[in-house]
CSV table of C-alpha atoms and ligand atoms in Angstrom, one decimal:
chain,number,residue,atom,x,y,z
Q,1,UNK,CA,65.2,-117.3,9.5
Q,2,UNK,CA,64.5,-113.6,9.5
Q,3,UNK,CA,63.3,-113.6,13.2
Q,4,UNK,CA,66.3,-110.9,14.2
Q,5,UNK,CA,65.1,-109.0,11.2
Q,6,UNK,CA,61.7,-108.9,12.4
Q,7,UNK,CA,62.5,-108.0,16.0
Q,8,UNK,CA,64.5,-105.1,14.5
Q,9,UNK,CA,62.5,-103.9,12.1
Q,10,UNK,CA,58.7,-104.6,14.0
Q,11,UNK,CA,60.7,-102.5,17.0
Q,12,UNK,CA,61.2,-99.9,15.3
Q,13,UNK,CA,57.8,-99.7,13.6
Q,14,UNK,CA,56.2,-100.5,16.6
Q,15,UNK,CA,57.9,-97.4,18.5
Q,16,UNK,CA,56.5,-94.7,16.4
Q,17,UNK,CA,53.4,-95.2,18.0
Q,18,UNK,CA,54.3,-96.9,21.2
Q,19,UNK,CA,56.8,-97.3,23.9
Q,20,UNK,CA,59.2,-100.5,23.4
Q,21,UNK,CA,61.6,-102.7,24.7
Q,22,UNK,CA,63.5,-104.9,22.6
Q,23,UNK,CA,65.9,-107.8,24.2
Q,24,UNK,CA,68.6,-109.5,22.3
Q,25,UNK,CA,68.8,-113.0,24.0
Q,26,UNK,CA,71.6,-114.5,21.2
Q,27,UNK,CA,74.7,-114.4,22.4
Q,28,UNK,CA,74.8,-113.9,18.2
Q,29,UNK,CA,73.9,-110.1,19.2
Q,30,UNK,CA,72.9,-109.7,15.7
Q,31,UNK,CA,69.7,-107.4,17.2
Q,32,UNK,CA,72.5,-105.1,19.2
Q,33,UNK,CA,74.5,-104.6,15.4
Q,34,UNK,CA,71.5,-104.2,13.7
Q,35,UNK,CA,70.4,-101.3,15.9
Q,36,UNK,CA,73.8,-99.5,16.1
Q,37,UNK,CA,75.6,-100.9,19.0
Q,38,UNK,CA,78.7,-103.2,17.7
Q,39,UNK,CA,80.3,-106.2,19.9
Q,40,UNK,CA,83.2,-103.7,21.3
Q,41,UNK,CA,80.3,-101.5,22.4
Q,42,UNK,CA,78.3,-104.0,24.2
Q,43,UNK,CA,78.9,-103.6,27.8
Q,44,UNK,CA,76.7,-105.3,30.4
Q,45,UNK,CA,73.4,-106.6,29.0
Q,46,UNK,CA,71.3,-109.9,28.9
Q,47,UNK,CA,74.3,-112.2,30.7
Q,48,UNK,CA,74.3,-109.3,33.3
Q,49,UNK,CA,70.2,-109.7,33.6
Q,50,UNK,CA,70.3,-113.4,33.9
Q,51,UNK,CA,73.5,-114.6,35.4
Q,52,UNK,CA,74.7,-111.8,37.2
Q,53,UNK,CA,71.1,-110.8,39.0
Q,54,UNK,CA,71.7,-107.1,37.8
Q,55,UNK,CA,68.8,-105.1,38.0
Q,56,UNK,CA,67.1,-104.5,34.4
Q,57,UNK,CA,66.5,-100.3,34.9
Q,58,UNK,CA,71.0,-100.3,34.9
Q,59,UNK,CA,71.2,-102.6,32.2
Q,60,UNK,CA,68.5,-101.0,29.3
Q,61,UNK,CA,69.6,-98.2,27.1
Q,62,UNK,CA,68.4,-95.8,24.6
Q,63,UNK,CA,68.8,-96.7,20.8
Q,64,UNK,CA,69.0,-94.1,18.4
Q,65,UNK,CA,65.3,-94.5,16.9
Q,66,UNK,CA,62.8,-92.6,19.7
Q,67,UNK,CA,60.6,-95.1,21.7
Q,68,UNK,CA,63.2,-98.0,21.4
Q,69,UNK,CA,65.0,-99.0,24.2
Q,70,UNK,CA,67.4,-102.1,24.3
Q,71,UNK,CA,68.9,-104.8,26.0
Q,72,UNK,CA,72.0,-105.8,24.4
Q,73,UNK,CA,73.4,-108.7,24.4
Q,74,UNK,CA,76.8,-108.9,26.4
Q,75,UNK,CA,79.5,-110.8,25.1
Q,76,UNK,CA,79.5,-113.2,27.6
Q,77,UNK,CA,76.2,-114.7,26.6
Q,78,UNK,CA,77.3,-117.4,25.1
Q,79,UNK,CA,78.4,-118.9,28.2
Q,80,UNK,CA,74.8,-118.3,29.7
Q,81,UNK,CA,73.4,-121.7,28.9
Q,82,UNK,CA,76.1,-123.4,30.8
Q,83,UNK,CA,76.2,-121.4,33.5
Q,84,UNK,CA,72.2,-121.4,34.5
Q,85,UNK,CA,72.0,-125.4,33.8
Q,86,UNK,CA,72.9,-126.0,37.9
Q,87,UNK,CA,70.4,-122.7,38.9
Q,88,UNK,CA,67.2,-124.1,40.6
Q,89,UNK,CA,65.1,-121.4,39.0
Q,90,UNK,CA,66.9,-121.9,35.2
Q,91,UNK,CA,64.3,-121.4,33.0
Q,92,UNK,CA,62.7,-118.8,35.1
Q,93,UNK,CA,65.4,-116.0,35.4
Q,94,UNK,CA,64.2,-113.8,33.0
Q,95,UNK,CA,61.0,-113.7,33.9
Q,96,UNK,CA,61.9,-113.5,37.9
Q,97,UNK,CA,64.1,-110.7,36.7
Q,98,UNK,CA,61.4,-109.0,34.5
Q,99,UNK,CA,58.6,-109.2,37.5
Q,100,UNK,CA,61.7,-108.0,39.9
Q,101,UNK,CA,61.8,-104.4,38.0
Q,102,UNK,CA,57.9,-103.9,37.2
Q,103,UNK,CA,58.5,-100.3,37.8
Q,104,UNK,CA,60.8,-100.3,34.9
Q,105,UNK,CA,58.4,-102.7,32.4
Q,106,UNK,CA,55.5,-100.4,32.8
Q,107,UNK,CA,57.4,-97.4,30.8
Q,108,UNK,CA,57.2,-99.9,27.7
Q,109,UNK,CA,54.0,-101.1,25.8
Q,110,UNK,CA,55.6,-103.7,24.1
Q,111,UNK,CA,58.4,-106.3,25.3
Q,112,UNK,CA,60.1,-108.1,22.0
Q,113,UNK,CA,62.5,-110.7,22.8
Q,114,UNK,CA,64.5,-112.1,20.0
Q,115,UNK,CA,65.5,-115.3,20.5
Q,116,UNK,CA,68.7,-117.6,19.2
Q,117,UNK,CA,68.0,-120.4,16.7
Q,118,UNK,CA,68.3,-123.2,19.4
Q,119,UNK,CA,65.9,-124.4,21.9
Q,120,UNK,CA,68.0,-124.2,24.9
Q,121,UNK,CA,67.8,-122.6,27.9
Q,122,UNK,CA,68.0,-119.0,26.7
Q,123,UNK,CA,64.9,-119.4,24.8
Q,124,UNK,CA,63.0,-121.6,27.1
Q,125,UNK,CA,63.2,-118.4,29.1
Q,126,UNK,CA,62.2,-116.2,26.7
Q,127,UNK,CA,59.3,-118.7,26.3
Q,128,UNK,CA,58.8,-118.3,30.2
Q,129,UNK,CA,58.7,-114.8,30.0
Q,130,UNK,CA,56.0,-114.0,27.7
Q,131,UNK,CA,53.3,-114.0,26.6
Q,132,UNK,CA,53.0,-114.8,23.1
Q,133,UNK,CA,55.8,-115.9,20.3
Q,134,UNK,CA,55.3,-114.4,16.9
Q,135,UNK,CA,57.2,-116.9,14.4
Q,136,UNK,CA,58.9,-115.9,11.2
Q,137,UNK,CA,58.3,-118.1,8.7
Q,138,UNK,CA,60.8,-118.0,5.6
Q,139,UNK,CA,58.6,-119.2,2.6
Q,140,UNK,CA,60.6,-122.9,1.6
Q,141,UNK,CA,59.9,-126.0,1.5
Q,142,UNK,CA,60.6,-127.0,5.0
Q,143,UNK,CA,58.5,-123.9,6.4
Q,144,UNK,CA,55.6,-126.2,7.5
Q,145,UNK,CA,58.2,-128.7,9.2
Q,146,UNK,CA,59.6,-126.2,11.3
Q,147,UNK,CA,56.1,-124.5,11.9
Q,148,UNK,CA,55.1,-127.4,13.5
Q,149,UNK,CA,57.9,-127.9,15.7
Q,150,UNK,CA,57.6,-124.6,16.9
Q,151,UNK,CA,53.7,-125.1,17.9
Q,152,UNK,CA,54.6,-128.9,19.2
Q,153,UNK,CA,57.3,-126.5,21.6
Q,154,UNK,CA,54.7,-123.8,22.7
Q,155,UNK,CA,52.2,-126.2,23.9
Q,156,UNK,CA,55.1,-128.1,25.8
Q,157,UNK,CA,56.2,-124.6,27.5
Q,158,UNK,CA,52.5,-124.1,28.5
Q,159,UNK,CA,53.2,-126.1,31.7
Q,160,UNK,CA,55.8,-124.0,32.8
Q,161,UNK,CA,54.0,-121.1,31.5
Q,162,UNK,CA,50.0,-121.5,30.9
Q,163,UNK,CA,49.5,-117.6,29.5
Q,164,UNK,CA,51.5,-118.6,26.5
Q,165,UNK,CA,50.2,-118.2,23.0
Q,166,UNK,CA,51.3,-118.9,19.3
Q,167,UNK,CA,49.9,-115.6,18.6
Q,168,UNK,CA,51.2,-115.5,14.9
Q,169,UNK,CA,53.4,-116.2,12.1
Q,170,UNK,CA,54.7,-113.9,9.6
Q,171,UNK,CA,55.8,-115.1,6.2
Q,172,UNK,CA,59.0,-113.5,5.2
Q,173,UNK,CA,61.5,-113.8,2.7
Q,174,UNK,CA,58.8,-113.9,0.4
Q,175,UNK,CA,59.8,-114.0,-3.2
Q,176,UNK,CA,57.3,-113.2,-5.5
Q,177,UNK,CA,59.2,-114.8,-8.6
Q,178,UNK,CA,59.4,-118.1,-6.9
Q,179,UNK,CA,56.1,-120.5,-7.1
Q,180,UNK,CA,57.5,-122.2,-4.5
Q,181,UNK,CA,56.8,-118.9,-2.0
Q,182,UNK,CA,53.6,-118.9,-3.3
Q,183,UNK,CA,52.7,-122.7,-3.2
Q,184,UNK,CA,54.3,-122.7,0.6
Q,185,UNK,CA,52.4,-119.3,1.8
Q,186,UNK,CA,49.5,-121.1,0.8
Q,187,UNK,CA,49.9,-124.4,3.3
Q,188,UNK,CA,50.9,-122.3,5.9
Q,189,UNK,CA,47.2,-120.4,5.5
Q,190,UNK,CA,45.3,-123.7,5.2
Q,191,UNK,CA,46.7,-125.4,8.3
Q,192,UNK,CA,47.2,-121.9,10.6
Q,193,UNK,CA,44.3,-119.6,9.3
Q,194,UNK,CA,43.8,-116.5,10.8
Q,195,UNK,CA,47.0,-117.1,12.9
Q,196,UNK,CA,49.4,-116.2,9.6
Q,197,UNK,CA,49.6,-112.2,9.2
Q,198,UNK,CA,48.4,-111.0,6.0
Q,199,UNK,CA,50.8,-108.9,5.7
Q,200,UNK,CA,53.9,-110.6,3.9
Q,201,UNK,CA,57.6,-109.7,4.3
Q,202,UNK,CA,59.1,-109.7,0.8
Q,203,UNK,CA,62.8,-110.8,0.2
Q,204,UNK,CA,64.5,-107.8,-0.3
Q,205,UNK,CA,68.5,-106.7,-0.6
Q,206,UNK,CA,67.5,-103.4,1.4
Q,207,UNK,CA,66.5,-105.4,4.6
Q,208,UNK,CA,69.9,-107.3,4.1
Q,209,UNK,CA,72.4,-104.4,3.8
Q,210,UNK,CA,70.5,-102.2,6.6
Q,211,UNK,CA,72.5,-104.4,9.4
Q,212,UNK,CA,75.7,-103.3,8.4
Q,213,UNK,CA,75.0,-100.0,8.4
Q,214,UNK,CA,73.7,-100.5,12.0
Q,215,UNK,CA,70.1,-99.1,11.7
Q,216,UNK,CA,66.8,-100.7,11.5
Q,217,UNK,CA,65.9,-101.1,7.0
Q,218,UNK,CA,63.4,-98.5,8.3
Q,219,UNK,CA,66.0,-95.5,8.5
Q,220,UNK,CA,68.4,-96.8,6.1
Q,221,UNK,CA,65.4,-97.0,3.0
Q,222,UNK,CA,62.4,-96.1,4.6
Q,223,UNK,CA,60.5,-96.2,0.9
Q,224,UNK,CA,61.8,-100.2,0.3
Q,225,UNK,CA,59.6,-102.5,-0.1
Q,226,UNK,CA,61.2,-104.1,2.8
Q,227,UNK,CA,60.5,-101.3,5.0
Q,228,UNK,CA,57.1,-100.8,4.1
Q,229,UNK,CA,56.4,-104.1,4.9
Q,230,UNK,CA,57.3,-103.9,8.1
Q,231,UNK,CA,55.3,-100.7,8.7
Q,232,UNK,CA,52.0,-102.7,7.6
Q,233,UNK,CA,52.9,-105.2,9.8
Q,234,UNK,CA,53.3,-103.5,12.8
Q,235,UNK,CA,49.4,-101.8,11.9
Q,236,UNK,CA,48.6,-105.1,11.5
Q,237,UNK,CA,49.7,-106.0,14.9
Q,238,UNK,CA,47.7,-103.3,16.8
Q,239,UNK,CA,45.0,-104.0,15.0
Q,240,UNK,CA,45.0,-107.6,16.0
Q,241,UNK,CA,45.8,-106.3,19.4
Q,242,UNK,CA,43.3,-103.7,19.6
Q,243,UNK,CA,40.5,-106.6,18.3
Q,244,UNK,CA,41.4,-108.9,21.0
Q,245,UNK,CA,41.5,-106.5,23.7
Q,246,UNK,CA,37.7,-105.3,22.8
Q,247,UNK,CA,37.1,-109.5,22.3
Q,248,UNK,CA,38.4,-109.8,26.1
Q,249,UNK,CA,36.2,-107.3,27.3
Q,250,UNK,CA,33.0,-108.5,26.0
Q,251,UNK,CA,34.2,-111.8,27.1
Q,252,UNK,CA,34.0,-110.3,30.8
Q,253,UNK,CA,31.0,-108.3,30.9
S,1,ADP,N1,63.1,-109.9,3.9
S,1,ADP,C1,64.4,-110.1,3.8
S,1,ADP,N2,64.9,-109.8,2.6
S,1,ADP,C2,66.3,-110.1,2.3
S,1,ADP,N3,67.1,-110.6,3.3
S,1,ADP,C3,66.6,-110.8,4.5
S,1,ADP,C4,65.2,-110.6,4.8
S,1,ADP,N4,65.0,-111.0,6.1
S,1,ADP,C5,66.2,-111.4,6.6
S,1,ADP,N5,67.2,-111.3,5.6
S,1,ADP,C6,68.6,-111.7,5.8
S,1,ADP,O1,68.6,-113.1,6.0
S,1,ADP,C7,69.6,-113.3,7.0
S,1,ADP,C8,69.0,-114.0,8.2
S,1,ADP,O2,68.1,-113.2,8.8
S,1,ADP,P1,67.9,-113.0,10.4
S,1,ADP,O3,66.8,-112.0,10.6
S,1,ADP,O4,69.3,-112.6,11.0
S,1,ADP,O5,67.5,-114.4,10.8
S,1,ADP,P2,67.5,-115.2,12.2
S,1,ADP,O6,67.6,-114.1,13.3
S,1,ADP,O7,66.3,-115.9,12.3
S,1,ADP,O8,68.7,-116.1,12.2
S,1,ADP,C9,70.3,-112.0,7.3
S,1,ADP,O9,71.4,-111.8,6.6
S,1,ADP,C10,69.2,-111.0,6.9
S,1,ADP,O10,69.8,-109.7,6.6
S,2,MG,MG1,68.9,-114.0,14.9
């Protein structure tokens, strides 16, 4: 829970510094509404990437927040899974599509694909296709359950794709009245470490009603706690970024 929050609302904090790229791979489309473009608005999108071979530069479009591009998801998404099951190449179709139009990817920094709640094929291939998963991590009681799951799954997808990191989780839905948020953030820092952001996404009711309204929490209440912590967390991640880069390159020389 809260991952097609956080691609929303990380996109959109990301692109006031950088150039981004956000693809909605849930037939769900819940990262298309949240950004302003409604199911009868959809038009050709992710199905169109991955089934229909379409090129990616025909299928992108501009959102209304500048640096954010998107991918929406087409309403024919749904049937995606099926249809890919008999393709040699099924787990491999976005990123063969992605490396196809590396004209296109070079315009963005960053690449956010948000992914449905299943592990089928869509999100093997968003799995495929990059290069490191950042998990959302709703503070209850089953939080370390699922966390493990999802690292058990990374390491699994690291034969079909070796550059693939569990870069970091993200606590979120954090509630500050609860002990059990507190009680569960703590686990999740004892067994992952440096992996968990320190930045923490509170619960928040302006986060939940900034979807209807079809914008990112960031321009619907900028000054919520909600969106403030999503502006911390995107320093956060170009800090981290920035660190590993300069860690690489003393690495090489
Ligand atoms: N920090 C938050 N505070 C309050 N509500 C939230 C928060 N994050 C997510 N939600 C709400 O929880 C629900 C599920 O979140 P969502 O991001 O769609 O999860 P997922 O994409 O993992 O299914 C949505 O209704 C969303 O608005
Ligand atoms: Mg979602």
């Amino acid at each position: 829970m809260g991952k097609t929050t956080t691609a929303i609302n990380l996109a959109t904090a990301l692109a006031t510094t950088k150039r981004v790229l956000l693809l909605d791979m849930d037939p769900q489309g819940n990262a298309s509404t949240g950004l302003g473009v409604p199911r009868n608005a959809r038009g050709a999108g992710t199905y169109a990437l991955l089934v229909g071979d379409r090129p990616l530069s025909d299928l992108i479009r501009p959102s209304k927040i500048p640096g954010l591009d998107l991918l929406p998801a087409d309403n024919d998404l749904a049937g995606a899974e099926i249809e890919m099951v008999g393709m040699e190449d099924r787990e491999r179709r976005l990123a063969g599509a992605l490396a196809r139009d590396g004209t296109t990817l070079a315009r963005y920094d960053y690449l956010l694909i948000d992914c449905p709640p299943s592990l089928g094929l869509l999100t093997l291939n968003a799995l495929v296709a990059a290069q490191s998963v950042l998990v959302p991590l709703q503070t209850e009681f089953f939080a370390l359950e699922g966390i493990s799951q999802i690292a058990r799954t990374v390491e699994r997808v690291k034969r079909l794709n070796p550059e693939l990191a569990l870069d970091g989780i993200v606590l979120t839905m954090f509630d500050r009245r609860n002990n059990l948020s507190e009680l569960v953030a703590r686990d999740v820092r004892s067994f992952f470490k440096d992996r968990v952001y320190d930045t923490v996404i509170p619960r928040n009711i302006r986060v939940s009603e900034a979807p209807s309204h079809g914008l990112p929490v960031l321009l619907y209440d900028v000054r919520s706690s909600g969106a403030q912590a999503y502006i911390k967390l995107a320093a956060e991640l170009l800090k981290r970024d920035r660190a590993r880069a300069r860690a690489a390159k003393a690495g090489v020389a």
